[in-house]
Amino acid sequence: MTALPSSGTTHAWVVGRPAPIASGPLRPVERAIPEPGPYELLLGVRACGVCRTDLHLAEGDLPPRRPGCTPGHEIVGEVLEAGALADGFAAGDRVGAAWLAGTCGRCRWCRSGRENLCPASRYTGWDVHGGFAGHTLVDARYVYRLPEGLPDEDAAPLLCAGIIGYRALERAEPPRGGRLGLYGFGASAHLTAQLAVARGAEVHVVTRSPAARRLALELGAASARPDAPPRLLDSAILFAPAGSLVPKALEALDRGGTLAIAGIHLTDVPPLGYERHLFQERTMRSVAANTREDGRAYLAEAALLRPTVRAVPYSMRDADRALADLAAGKVTGVAVLLPP
């Protein structure tokens, strides 16, 4: 259990000026441990997953919203102090904080259960400091209770890789017993594949990485190939941030199939041919963040499924190396930062 700090500083990483990861856009700082305000919890960070979105933020694929922001939005933390109105939480509680950090609660999207589309939505590690740090503040209204008995390093990836994969799977709408294709097989896909298999899908993985193909087969995929699935698909999810894969994924869909694009960033999509890519009621959908209900539903399902999490541990002091390894394709599974 992390001791309650009475004062002092905490180690954190911040994005200075976004740039290619090899040039070192992430830099370490020491800053004062913050005090929680209304609705806020001060967390001692016990683990933080490393997401490709963190890489996009560091390299500038996503424009900075807050100068010197600390990345990290797969946070497992221990409550050290609860601010006013943060009801139901006490020191020592273990909670998870994810990508969605706040919404207005008043717009038509929030009022219709689509808070992920809120124009005023805020995000952990983009608008507010995230978990690449020893301590961080989170909004108690946007945190999750975590399944008991799940180690911190296994729980952290569930908070984005798992939740976003869950929403992408819902958006792809695979029929029961249908054929689902996964393009790319990193942190999110390796969790989504297990959820889909548990729901009865026949999963086909397309990835260039031999190690990722081996992992996919270990986790129950029916096939894992570097180029294309062996059969036409009922549904597909694109995890790789490569727009060039969109036409290939659409071509692999059977009639009436749906492609869900899971990433927040995608390179430009080449021109599509109507007959070749979209006719016969093929559908293409994007995925925009998640709702809190998505998070609660996925964590409840994960508590029963107990997915295998291929966590690759790094010290919090090595966050820059973890991002560089992710960019270089050296992480099979998901990198997780742990306290030094």
Short mmCIF file of C-alpha atoms in Angstrom, two decimals:
data_model
loop_
_atom_site.label_atom_id
_atom_site.label_comp_id
_atom_site.label_asym_id
_atom_site.label_seq_id
_atom_site.Cartn_x
_atom_site.Cartn_y
_atom_site.Cartn_z
CA MET A 1 0.00 0.00 0.00
CA THR A 2 1.32 3.44 -0.94
CA ALA A 3 1.74 5.78 2.00
CA LEU A 4 -0.33 8.96 2.04
CA PRO A 5 1.96 11.85 1.12
CA SER A 6 1.78 14.86 3.40
CA SER A 7 3.86 17.00 1.07
CA GLY A 8 6.66 16.73 -1.44
CA THR A 9 7.09 16.05 -5.12
CA THR A 10 6.36 13.24 -7.51
CA HIS A 11 8.20 11.98 -10.56
CA ALA A 12 6.32 12.42 -13.86
CA TRP A 13 6.88 12.31 -17.58
CA VAL A 14 5.62 15.11 -19.83
CA VAL A 15 5.45 15.68 -23.56
CA GLY A 16 7.63 18.70 -24.22
CA ARG A 17 7.43 19.41 -27.92
CA PRO A 18 5.83 16.57 -29.93
CA ALA A 19 8.36 14.95 -32.25
CA PRO A 20 9.42 11.49 -33.52
CA ILE A 21 9.89 9.26 -30.52
CA ALA A 22 13.56 8.69 -31.35
CA SER A 23 14.22 12.40 -30.73
CA GLY A 24 13.01 12.16 -27.13
CA PRO A 25 9.79 14.21 -26.91
CA LEU A 26 9.08 12.67 -23.50
CA ARG A 27 11.03 14.24 -20.66
CA PRO A 28 11.11 13.56 -16.90
CA VAL A 29 10.13 16.22 -14.36
CA GLU A 30 9.54 16.52 -10.64
CA ARG A 31 6.42 18.38 -9.59
CA ALA A 32 4.46 19.01 -6.43
CA ILE A 33 2.02 16.31 -5.39
CA PRO A 34 -1.39 17.89 -6.12
CA GLU A 35 -4.28 18.19 -3.69
CA PRO A 36 -7.66 16.85 -4.79
CA GLY A 37 -10.43 19.35 -5.45
CA PRO A 38 -14.19 18.68 -5.64
CA TYR A 39 -15.00 15.26 -7.12
CA GLU A 40 -11.29 14.44 -7.40
CA LEU A 41 -9.23 11.55 -6.08
CA LEU A 42 -5.49 11.67 -5.52
CA LEU A 43 -4.07 8.35 -6.67
CA GLY A 44 -0.75 6.69 -6.04
CA VAL A 45 -0.09 5.05 -9.41
CA ARG A 46 0.40 1.30 -9.06
CA ALA A 47 0.51 0.52 -12.79
CA CYS A 48 -0.12 2.30 -16.08
CA GLY A 49 -0.50 0.67 -19.46
CA VAL A 50 1.25 2.13 -22.49
CA CYS A 51 -1.15 2.72 -25.38
CA ARG A 52 -0.47 3.58 -29.00
CA THR A 53 -2.50 6.75 -28.37
CA ASP A 54 0.29 7.83 -26.00
CA LEU A 55 2.68 7.42 -28.92
CA HIS A 56 0.41 9.48 -31.20
CA LEU A 57 0.36 12.25 -28.58
CA ALA A 58 4.13 12.20 -28.09
CA GLU A 59 4.80 12.32 -31.81
CA GLY A 60 2.14 14.93 -32.62
CA ASP A 61 -0.25 12.77 -34.67
CA LEU A 62 -2.79 14.11 -32.17
CA PRO A 63 -2.28 17.84 -31.61
CA PRO A 64 -1.42 18.81 -28.02
CA ARG A 65 -4.27 20.22 -25.95
CA ARG A 66 -2.34 20.95 -22.77
CA PRO A 67 1.31 22.03 -22.81
CA GLY A 68 3.55 19.72 -20.81
CA CYS A 69 0.81 17.13 -20.30
CA THR A 70 1.63 13.77 -18.68
CA PRO A 71 0.49 10.85 -20.89
CA GLY A 72 -1.04 7.57 -19.70
CA HIS A 73 -4.70 6.57 -19.53
CA GLU A 74 -4.67 2.95 -18.36
CA ILE A 75 -4.16 3.77 -14.70
CA VAL A 76 -4.44 1.40 -11.77
CA GLY A 77 -4.16 3.50 -8.67
CA GLU A 78 -4.63 3.47 -4.93
CA VAL A 79 -6.78 6.22 -3.47
CA LEU A 80 -4.61 8.32 -1.19
CA GLU A 81 -7.02 11.17 -0.59
CA ALA A 82 -10.58 11.98 -1.69
CA GLY A 83 -11.71 15.54 -2.31
CA ALA A 84 -15.06 17.01 -1.43
CA LEU A 85 -18.03 15.33 -3.17
CA ALA A 86 -15.94 12.28 -4.15
CA ASP A 87 -18.45 10.09 -2.35
CA GLY A 88 -18.02 6.37 -1.94
CA PHE A 89 -14.21 6.28 -2.01
CA ALA A 90 -11.76 5.95 0.84
CA ALA A 91 -8.00 5.82 1.24
CA GLY A 92 -6.70 2.40 0.22
CA ASP A 93 -9.34 1.70 -2.46
CA ARG A 94 -7.97 0.34 -5.75
CA VAL A 95 -9.53 1.99 -8.80
CA GLY A 96 -8.94 2.30 -12.52
CA ALA A 97 -8.91 5.48 -14.59
CA ALA A 98 -9.29 5.30 -18.38
CA TRP A 99 -9.24 7.53 -21.49
CA LEU A 100 -12.56 9.32 -20.89
CA ALA A 101 -11.90 11.86 -18.13
CA GLY A 102 -14.97 14.08 -18.28
CA THR A 103 -18.05 15.19 -20.23
CA CYS A 104 -20.52 18.06 -19.95
CA GLY A 105 -23.49 15.85 -19.01
CA ARG A 106 -25.90 18.30 -20.67
CA CYS A 107 -25.55 18.04 -24.45
CA ARG A 108 -27.82 15.89 -26.61
CA TRP A 109 -25.15 13.21 -26.89
CA CYS A 110 -24.68 12.94 -23.13
CA ARG A 111 -28.44 12.93 -22.56
CA SER A 112 -28.95 10.12 -25.09
CA GLY A 113 -26.33 7.75 -23.67
CA ARG A 114 -23.64 8.71 -26.22
CA GLU A 115 -21.31 10.65 -23.96
CA ASN A 116 -18.33 9.47 -26.01
CA LEU A 117 -19.48 11.98 -28.65
CA CYS A 118 -19.74 14.91 -26.24
CA PRO A 119 -18.11 17.98 -27.87
CA ALA A 120 -16.81 19.05 -24.45
CA SER A 121 -15.35 15.64 -23.56
CA ARG A 122 -11.94 15.58 -21.88
CA TYR A 123 -9.35 12.82 -21.95
CA THR A 124 -6.75 11.45 -19.56
CA GLY A 125 -3.23 12.20 -20.71
CA TRP A 126 -4.46 14.70 -23.31
CA ASP A 127 -6.54 17.29 -21.45
CA VAL A 128 -5.60 16.28 -17.90
CA HIS A 129 -2.41 14.74 -16.53
CA GLY A 130 -2.29 10.97 -16.84
CA GLY A 131 -0.57 8.00 -15.26
CA PHE A 132 3.05 8.23 -16.43
CA ALA A 133 3.75 9.54 -12.92
CA GLY A 134 3.99 8.54 -9.28
CA HIS A 135 0.77 10.37 -8.40
CA THR A 136 -2.14 11.79 -10.36
CA LEU A 137 -5.58 13.35 -9.91
CA VAL A 138 -8.70 11.75 -11.42
CA ASP A 139 -12.40 12.55 -11.43
CA ALA A 140 -14.16 10.10 -9.12
CA ARG A 141 -17.20 10.10 -11.43
CA TYR A 142 -15.12 8.56 -14.24
CA VAL A 143 -13.18 5.82 -12.46
CA TYR A 144 -13.94 2.11 -12.26
CA ARG A 145 -13.92 -0.49 -9.56
CA LEU A 146 -11.56 -3.23 -10.66
CA PRO A 147 -12.11 -7.01 -10.52
CA GLU A 148 -10.74 -8.60 -7.36
CA GLY A 149 -7.73 -10.88 -7.65
CA LEU A 150 -6.46 -9.33 -10.88
CA PRO A 151 -2.83 -8.15 -10.59
CA ASP A 152 -2.21 -4.46 -11.23
CA GLU A 153 -0.17 -5.12 -14.38
CA ASP A 154 -2.99 -7.27 -15.82
CA ALA A 155 -5.76 -4.83 -14.83
CA ALA A 156 -4.14 -1.75 -16.40
CA PRO A 157 -4.50 -2.81 -20.09
CA LEU A 158 -8.18 -3.57 -19.59
CA LEU A 159 -8.83 0.14 -19.05
CA CYS A 160 -8.22 1.18 -22.65
CA ALA A 161 -7.04 -1.74 -24.75
CA GLY A 162 -9.85 -3.84 -23.31
CA ILE A 163 -12.60 -1.21 -23.20
CA ILE A 164 -11.92 0.18 -26.69
CA GLY A 165 -11.70 -3.36 -28.06
CA TYR A 166 -15.07 -4.07 -26.44
CA ARG A 167 -16.66 -1.04 -28.09
CA ALA A 168 -15.07 -1.89 -31.45
CA LEU A 169 -16.46 -5.42 -31.19
CA GLU A 170 -19.92 -4.02 -30.45
CA ARG A 171 -19.61 -1.66 -33.44
CA ALA A 172 -18.49 -4.51 -35.72
CA GLU A 173 -21.61 -6.54 -34.78
CA PRO A 174 -20.33 -10.04 -35.55
CA PRO A 175 -23.20 -12.53 -35.69
CA ARG A 176 -23.09 -15.37 -33.19
CA GLY A 177 -20.79 -18.01 -34.60
CA GLY A 178 -19.69 -15.63 -37.35
CA ARG A 179 -16.24 -14.98 -38.79
CA LEU A 180 -14.41 -11.97 -37.35
CA GLY A 181 -11.20 -10.52 -38.76
CA LEU A 182 -8.70 -8.56 -36.66
CA TYR A 183 -6.17 -6.43 -38.53
CA GLY A 184 -3.17 -5.76 -36.31
CA PHE A 185 -2.59 -7.73 -33.13
CA GLY A 186 -1.28 -5.53 -30.36
CA ALA A 187 -2.56 -4.60 -26.93
CA SER A 188 -6.23 -4.14 -27.79
CA ALA A 189 -6.55 -6.93 -30.35
CA HIS A 190 -5.09 -9.61 -28.07
CA LEU A 191 -7.81 -8.85 -25.50
CA THR A 192 -10.59 -8.44 -28.06
CA ALA A 193 -9.75 -11.77 -29.67
CA GLN A 194 -10.33 -13.58 -26.37
CA LEU A 195 -13.63 -11.81 -25.81
CA ALA A 196 -14.80 -12.65 -29.33
CA VAL A 197 -13.78 -16.30 -29.01
CA ALA A 198 -15.59 -16.54 -25.67
CA ARG A 199 -18.70 -15.18 -27.39
CA GLY A 200 -18.47 -17.88 -30.05
CA ALA A 201 -16.80 -16.06 -32.95
CA GLU A 202 -14.36 -17.65 -35.38
CA VAL A 203 -11.44 -15.21 -35.25
CA HIS A 204 -8.99 -14.64 -38.10
CA VAL A 205 -5.97 -12.40 -37.46
CA VAL A 206 -3.94 -10.49 -40.04
CA THR A 207 -0.60 -9.15 -38.83
CA ARG A 208 2.94 -8.97 -40.22
CA SER A 209 4.52 -9.88 -36.87
CA PRO A 210 5.43 -13.60 -36.54
CA ALA A 211 5.41 -13.28 -32.74
CA ALA A 212 1.95 -11.72 -32.80
CA ARG A 213 0.68 -14.48 -35.10
CA ARG A 214 1.93 -17.12 -32.67
CA LEU A 215 0.24 -15.32 -29.78
CA ALA A 216 -3.03 -15.07 -31.71
CA LEU A 217 -3.11 -18.83 -32.26
CA GLU A 218 -2.27 -19.45 -28.60
CA LEU A 219 -5.25 -17.30 -27.61
CA GLY A 220 -7.72 -19.22 -29.76
CA ALA A 221 -7.66 -17.59 -33.21
CA ALA A 222 -8.70 -19.90 -36.05
CA SER A 223 -5.99 -18.46 -38.29
CA ALA A 224 -3.21 -15.88 -38.20
CA ARG A 225 -1.70 -14.73 -41.48
CA PRO A 226 0.49 -11.86 -42.71
CA ASP A 227 -1.67 -10.84 -45.69
CA ALA A 228 -5.35 -11.85 -45.76
CA PRO A 229 -7.82 -14.14 -43.97
CA PRO A 230 -8.49 -17.54 -45.54
CA ARG A 231 -12.26 -16.99 -45.75
CA LEU A 232 -14.67 -14.12 -46.29
CA LEU A 233 -15.58 -12.38 -43.02
CA ASP A 234 -18.86 -11.37 -41.45
CA SER A 235 -17.16 -8.57 -39.52
CA ALA A 236 -13.73 -7.05 -39.07
CA ILE A 237 -11.92 -4.64 -36.76
CA LEU A 238 -8.98 -2.55 -37.92
CA PHE A 239 -6.57 -1.90 -35.04
CA ALA A 240 -3.49 -0.98 -37.08
CA PRO A 241 -3.36 2.80 -37.74
CA ALA A 242 -2.79 2.23 -41.47
CA GLY A 243 -5.43 3.61 -43.83
CA SER A 244 -3.97 1.45 -46.62
CA LEU A 245 -5.53 -1.58 -44.90
CA VAL A 246 -9.09 -0.25 -45.15
CA PRO A 247 -9.70 -1.37 -48.78
CA LYS A 248 -8.16 -4.77 -48.04
CA ALA A 249 -10.37 -5.25 -44.99
CA LEU A 250 -13.49 -4.22 -46.94
CA GLU A 251 -12.61 -6.62 -49.76
CA ALA A 252 -12.39 -9.45 -47.23
CA LEU A 253 -15.96 -8.83 -46.00
CA ASP A 254 -18.80 -11.05 -47.14
CA ARG A 255 -22.14 -9.52 -48.11
CA GLY A 256 -23.61 -7.41 -45.34
CA GLY A 257 -20.34 -7.35 -43.42
CA THR A 258 -19.18 -4.53 -41.15
CA LEU A 259 -15.72 -3.04 -40.67
CA ALA A 260 -15.08 -1.10 -37.44
CA ILE A 261 -12.00 1.13 -37.31
CA ALA A 262 -10.83 1.15 -33.70
CA GLY A 263 -8.03 3.72 -33.61
CA ILE A 264 -8.18 7.42 -32.76
CA HIS A 265 -5.63 8.09 -35.52
CA LEU A 266 -5.48 6.63 -39.02
CA THR A 267 -3.33 7.49 -42.00
CA ASP A 268 -5.17 8.54 -45.16
CA VAL A 269 -7.48 5.97 -46.71
CA PRO A 270 -6.89 5.27 -50.43
CA PRO A 271 -9.79 5.78 -52.88
CA LEU A 272 -12.49 3.13 -52.57
CA GLY A 273 -14.37 1.50 -55.43
CA TYR A 274 -18.09 1.17 -54.86
CA GLU A 275 -18.50 -2.25 -56.48
CA ARG A 276 -15.30 -3.67 -55.05
CA HIS A 277 -15.42 -2.33 -51.49
CA LEU A 278 -18.90 -1.17 -50.45
CA PHE A 279 -21.62 -2.76 -52.58
CA GLN A 280 -23.75 -5.60 -51.18
CA GLU A 281 -24.38 -3.54 -48.04
CA ARG A 282 -20.90 -3.61 -46.61
CA THR A 283 -20.60 -1.05 -43.82
CA MET A 284 -17.62 0.93 -42.49
CA ARG A 285 -17.75 2.51 -39.00
CA SER A 286 -15.40 4.45 -36.78
CA VAL A 287 -15.02 4.09 -33.02
CA ALA A 288 -14.89 7.25 -30.90
CA ALA A 289 -13.59 6.70 -27.37
CA ASN A 290 -16.08 4.94 -25.09
CA THR A 291 -18.85 5.57 -22.62
CA ARG A 292 -18.61 4.76 -18.94
CA GLU A 293 -21.23 2.11 -19.51
CA ASP A 294 -18.88 0.45 -22.03
CA GLY A 295 -16.23 0.37 -19.32
CA ARG A 296 -18.52 -1.10 -16.70
CA ALA A 297 -19.90 -3.71 -19.12
CA TYR A 298 -16.47 -4.80 -20.31
CA LEU A 299 -14.95 -5.04 -16.83
CA ALA A 300 -17.91 -7.14 -15.69
CA GLU A 301 -17.41 -9.48 -18.64
CA ALA A 302 -13.65 -9.56 -18.08
CA ALA A 303 -14.16 -10.47 -14.42
CA LEU A 304 -15.85 -13.68 -15.61
CA LEU A 305 -13.61 -14.32 -18.63
CA ARG A 306 -10.30 -13.58 -16.86
CA PRO A 307 -8.46 -12.90 -20.15
CA THR A 308 -4.83 -13.76 -20.57
CA VAL A 309 -2.96 -10.46 -20.52
CA ARG A 310 0.44 -10.50 -22.20
CA ALA A 311 1.92 -7.72 -20.09
CA VAL A 312 5.49 -6.59 -20.75
CA PRO A 313 6.69 -4.75 -17.60
CA TYR A 314 8.79 -1.60 -17.64
CA SER A 315 9.88 0.61 -14.78
CA MET A 316 8.06 3.95 -14.63
CA ARG A 317 11.55 5.45 -15.02
CA ASP A 318 11.74 3.86 -18.48
CA ALA A 319 8.53 5.21 -20.00
CA ASP A 320 10.45 6.74 -22.91
CA ARG A 321 11.99 3.36 -23.72
CA ALA A 322 8.59 1.65 -23.51
CA LEU A 323 7.16 4.08 -26.08
CA ALA A 324 10.20 3.64 -28.32
CA ASP A 325 9.84 -0.15 -28.17
CA LEU A 326 6.14 0.16 -29.00
CA ALA A 327 6.95 2.35 -32.01
CA ALA A 328 9.58 -0.17 -33.18
CA GLY A 329 7.18 -3.11 -32.94
CA LYS A 330 9.16 -4.75 -30.15
CA VAL A 331 6.20 -5.21 -27.78
CA THR A 332 4.12 -8.36 -28.23
CA GLY A 333 1.11 -7.78 -26.03
CA VAL A 334 1.04 -4.58 -23.98
CA ALA A 335 3.73 -2.58 -22.20
CA VAL A 336 2.91 -1.70 -18.59
CA LEU A 337 4.76 0.82 -16.42
CA LEU A 338 5.28 -0.15 -12.79
CA PRO A 339 6.65 1.90 -9.88
CA PRO A 340 10.47 1.78 -9.66
#
